XYZ file of C-alpha atoms in Angstrom:
306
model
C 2.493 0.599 10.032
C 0.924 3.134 7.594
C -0.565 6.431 9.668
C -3.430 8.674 8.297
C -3.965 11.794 9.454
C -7.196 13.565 9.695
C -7.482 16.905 11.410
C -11.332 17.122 9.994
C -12.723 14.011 11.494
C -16.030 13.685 10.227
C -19.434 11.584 10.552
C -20.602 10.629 7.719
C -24.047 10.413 6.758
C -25.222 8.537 3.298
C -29.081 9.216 2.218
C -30.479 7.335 -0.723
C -33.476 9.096 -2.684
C -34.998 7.558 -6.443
C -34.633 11.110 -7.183
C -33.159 14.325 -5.890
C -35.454 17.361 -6.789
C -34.871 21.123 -5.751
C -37.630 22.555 -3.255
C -39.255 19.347 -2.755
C -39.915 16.640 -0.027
C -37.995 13.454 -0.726
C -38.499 10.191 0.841
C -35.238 8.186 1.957
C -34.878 4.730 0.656
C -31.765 4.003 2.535
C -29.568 5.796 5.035
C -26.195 4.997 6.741
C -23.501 6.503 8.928
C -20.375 5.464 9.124
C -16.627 7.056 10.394
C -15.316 9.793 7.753
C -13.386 12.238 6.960
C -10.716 11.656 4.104
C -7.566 10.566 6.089
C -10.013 7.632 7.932
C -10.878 6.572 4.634
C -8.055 5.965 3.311
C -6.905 3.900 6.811
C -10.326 1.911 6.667
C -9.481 0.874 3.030
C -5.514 0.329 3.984
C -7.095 -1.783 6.656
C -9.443 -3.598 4.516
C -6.068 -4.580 2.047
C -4.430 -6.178 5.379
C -2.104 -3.393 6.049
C -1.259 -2.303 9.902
C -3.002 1.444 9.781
C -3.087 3.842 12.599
C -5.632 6.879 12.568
C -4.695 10.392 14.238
C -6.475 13.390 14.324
C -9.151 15.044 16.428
C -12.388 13.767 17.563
C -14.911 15.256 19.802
C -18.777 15.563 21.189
C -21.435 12.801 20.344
C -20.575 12.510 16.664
C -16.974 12.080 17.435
C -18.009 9.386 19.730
C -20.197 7.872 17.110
C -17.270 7.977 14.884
C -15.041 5.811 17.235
C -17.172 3.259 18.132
C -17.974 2.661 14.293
C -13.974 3.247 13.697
C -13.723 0.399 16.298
C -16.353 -2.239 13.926
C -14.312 -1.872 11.197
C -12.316 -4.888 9.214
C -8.591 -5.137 9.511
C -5.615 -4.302 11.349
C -6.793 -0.479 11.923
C -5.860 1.424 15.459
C -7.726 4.517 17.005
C -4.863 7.271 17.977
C -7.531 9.782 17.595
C -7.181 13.416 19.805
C -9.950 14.151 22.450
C -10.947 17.530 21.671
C -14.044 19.568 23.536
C -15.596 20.432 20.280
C -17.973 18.157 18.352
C -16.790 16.385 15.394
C -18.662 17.769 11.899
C -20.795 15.712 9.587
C -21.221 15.287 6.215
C -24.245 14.384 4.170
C -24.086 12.758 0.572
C -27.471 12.293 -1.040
C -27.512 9.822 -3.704
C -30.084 10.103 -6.165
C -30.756 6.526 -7.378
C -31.776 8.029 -11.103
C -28.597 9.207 -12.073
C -25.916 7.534 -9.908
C -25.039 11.348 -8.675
C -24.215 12.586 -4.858
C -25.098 16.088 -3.745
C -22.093 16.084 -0.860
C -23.121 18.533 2.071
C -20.254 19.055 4.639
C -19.895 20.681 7.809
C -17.079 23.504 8.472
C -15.729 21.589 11.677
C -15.094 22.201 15.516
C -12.715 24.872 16.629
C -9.519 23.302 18.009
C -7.819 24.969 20.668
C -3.865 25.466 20.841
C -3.845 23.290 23.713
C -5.371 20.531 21.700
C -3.369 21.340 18.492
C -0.365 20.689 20.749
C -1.856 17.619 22.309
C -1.995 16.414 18.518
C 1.551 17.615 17.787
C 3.061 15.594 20.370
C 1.178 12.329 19.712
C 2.222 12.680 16.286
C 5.572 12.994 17.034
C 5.095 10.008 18.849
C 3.520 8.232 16.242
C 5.814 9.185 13.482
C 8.241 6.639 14.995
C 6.923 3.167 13.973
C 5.473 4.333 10.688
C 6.217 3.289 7.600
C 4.321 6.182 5.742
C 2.260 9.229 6.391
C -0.825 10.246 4.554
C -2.065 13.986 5.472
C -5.921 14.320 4.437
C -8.613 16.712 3.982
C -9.514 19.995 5.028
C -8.140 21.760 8.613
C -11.078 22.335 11.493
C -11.103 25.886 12.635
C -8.233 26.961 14.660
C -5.496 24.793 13.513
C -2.805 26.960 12.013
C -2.770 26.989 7.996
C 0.671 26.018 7.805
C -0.446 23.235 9.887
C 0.188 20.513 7.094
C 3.376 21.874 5.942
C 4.703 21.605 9.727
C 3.819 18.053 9.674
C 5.256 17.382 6.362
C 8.691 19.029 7.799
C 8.580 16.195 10.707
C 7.935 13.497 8.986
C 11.082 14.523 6.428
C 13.186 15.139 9.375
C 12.178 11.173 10.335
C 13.037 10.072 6.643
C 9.271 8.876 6.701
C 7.320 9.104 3.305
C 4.537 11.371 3.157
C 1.481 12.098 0.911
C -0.452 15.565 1.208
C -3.893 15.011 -0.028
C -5.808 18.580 0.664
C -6.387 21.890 -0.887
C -6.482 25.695 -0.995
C -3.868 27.561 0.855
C -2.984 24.249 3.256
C -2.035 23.006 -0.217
C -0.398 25.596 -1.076
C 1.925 26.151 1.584
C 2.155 22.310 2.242
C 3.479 21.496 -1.268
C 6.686 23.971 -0.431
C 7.804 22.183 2.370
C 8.327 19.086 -0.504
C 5.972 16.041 0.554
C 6.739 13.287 -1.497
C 3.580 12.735 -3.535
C 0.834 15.414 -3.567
C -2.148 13.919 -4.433
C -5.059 16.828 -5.737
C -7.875 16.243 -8.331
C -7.580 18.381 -11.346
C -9.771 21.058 -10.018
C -7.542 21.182 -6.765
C -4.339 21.411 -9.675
C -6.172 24.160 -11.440
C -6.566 25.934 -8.148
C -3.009 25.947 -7.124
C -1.457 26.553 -10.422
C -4.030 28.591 -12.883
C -3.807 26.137 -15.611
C -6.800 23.870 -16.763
C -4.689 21.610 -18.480
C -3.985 18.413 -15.912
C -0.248 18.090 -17.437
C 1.286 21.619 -17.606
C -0.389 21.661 -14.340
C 1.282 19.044 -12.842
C 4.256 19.768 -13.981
C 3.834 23.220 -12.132
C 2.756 21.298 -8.579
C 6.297 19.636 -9.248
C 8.131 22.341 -9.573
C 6.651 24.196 -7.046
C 8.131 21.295 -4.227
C 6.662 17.935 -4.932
C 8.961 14.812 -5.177
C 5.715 13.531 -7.544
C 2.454 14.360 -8.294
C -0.001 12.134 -8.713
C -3.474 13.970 -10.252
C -7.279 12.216 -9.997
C -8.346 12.991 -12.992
C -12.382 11.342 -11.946
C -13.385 8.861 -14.450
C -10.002 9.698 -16.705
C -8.146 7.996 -13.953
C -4.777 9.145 -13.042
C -1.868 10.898 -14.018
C 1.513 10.618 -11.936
C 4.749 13.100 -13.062
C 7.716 11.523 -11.005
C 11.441 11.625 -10.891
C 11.220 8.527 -12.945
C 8.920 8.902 -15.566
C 5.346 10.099 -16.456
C 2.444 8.143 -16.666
C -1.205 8.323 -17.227
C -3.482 5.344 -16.271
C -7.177 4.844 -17.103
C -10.200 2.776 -16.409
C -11.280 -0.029 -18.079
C -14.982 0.947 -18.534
C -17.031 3.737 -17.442
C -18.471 3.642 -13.933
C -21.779 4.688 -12.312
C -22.747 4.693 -8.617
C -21.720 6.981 -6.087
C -18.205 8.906 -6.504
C -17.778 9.916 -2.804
C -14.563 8.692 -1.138
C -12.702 7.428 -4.651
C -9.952 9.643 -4.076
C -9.183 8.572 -0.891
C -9.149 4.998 -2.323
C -6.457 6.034 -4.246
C -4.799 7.325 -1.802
C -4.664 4.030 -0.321
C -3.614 2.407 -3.182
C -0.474 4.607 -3.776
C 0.387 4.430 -0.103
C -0.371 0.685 0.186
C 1.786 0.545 -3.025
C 4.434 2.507 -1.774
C 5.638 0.809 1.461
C 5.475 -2.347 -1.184
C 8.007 -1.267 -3.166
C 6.195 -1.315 -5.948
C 7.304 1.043 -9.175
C 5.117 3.682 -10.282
C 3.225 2.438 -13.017
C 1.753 -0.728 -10.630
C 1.350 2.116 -8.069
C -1.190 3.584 -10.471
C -2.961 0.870 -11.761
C -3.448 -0.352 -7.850
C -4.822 2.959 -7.121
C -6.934 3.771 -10.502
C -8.381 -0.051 -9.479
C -9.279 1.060 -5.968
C -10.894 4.147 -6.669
C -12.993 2.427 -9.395
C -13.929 -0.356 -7.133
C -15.101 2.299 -4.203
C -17.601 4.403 -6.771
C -19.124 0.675 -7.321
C -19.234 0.445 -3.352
C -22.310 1.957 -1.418
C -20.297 4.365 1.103
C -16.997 6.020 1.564
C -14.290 3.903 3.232
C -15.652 0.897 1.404
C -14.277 -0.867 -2.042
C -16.064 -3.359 -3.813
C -13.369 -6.220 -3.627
C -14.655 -8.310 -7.028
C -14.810 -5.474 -8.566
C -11.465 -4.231 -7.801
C -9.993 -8.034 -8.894
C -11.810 -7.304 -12.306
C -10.646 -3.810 -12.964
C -7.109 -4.051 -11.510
C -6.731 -6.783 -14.746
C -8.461 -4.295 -16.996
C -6.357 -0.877 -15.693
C -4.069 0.742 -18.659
C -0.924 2.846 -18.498
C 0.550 4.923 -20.883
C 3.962 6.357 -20.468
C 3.971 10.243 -21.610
């Protein structure tokens, strides 16, 4: 099985508005909710492509319920290893404005997380590292989990000779990339972040240096660009896309990871991935992929060796 983690649980709320105005009143043409939070994301599209996911993490309050029992609706072989905790689970809030195709993303800092709870989570982890396959760490860390927390994690899973992919940013990034993940997955503003330099490929190269086994880069509607022990690649779209960006990165997650315990080499890892995160911008929420879509553009994907 493939696990996620998500220390950042969210619920995630999707508003639809013809147009989003500053200082105004705006009238909702459609809303949804559904379980978030980029780790769950990526499991609920793992799911989706057939693969046996397990979620960790924490979830608490009425939102975290709320998150479960939607967690518990969704398609595919997907298993709930989540971490009671006393605080409530955040939320987010994208509002799409139907104009433009564009999402004004509003999230929520988190509960605070108690060491006796960031334990509890240690331990299950532990646990669950034994069965999987590979290891995706996601998103942002809640208030009172320690900021080496991902780098601890990462450390495990090596010690297991389980595969891992870091997906976060800041100093969690920072200090997780050190402990040598195998892929680190940032988007080029993360990149620029972490290493000073605006340019996505001395950048890279930097992240690489700096620990990663390989670095694979979102690059938004440029794609992707992967610098690994075996080559470097850059892959692109085959059109541009409108519609709502929100949870394309974790799609690609997916697609490397999904990719990954496949077997597959690096340049069908991208193209899987670039496909995926193409397919979910087409797809109304986060979590979801547009599965024509991702048939169409998977064909249409191109790679270019650097």
């Amino acid at each position: 099985m493939i696990l996620t983690v998500t220390l950042n649980a969210a619920l995630d709320l999707t508003y639809r508005v013809p147009r989003l105005l500053p200082h105004t009143s705006h009238r909702v043409r459609h809303s949804a909710e559904r379980p978030g939070g980029k780790g769950v994301n990526v499991a609920r599209v793992l799911a989706a492509l057939g693969h046996e996911t397990v979620v960790t993490g924490f979830a608490g309050g009425a939102t975290g319920d709320t998150l479960r029992r939607l967690l518990a609706e969704s398609t595919g072989p997907l298993t709930d290893a989540l971490v009671p905790i006393t605080g409530a689970t955040r939320r987010t809030v994208a509002v799409v404005d139907d104009a433009t195709g564009d999402a004004t993303q509003l999230n929520e800092a988190g509960p605070d997380v108690t060491p006796a709870e960031w334990a509890a989570f240690d331990d299950r982890y532990g646990h669950l590292l034994r069965d999987a396959e590979a290891v995706a760490l996601c998103g942002s860390l809640p208030p009172g989990v320690p900021v080496g927390a991902y780098a601890h994690l990462i450390r495990q899973a090596r010690a297991r000779q389980v595969p891992v992919l870091l997906d976060t940013s800041g100093e969690p990034l920072r200090r997780g990339i050190a402990a040598r993940p195998d892929v680190v997955k940032p988007n080029a503003a993360e990149l620029a972040a972490l290493t000073g330099s605006t340019d996505p490929l001395p950048a890279a190269l930097d992240a690489r240096r700096r620990g990663a086994h390989a670095v694979a880069a979102s690059l938004g509607p440029e794609g992707m660009l992967a610098i690994t022990p075996t080559g470097t690649w850059r892959a692109t779209p085959p059109t541009p896309l409108r519609g709502n960006p929100t949870g394309a990165g974790d799609s690609a997650v997916a697609g490397l990871l999904s990719a990954l315990t496949e077997g597959l080499p690096w340049p069908d890892r991208l193209i899987r991935a670039v496909a995926l995160s193409a397919a979910t911008v087409r797809a109304p929420g986060a979590g979801e992929f547009d599965a024509g879509a991702y048939e169409e553009l998977r064909a249409g994907v191109r790679v270019e060796t650097l």
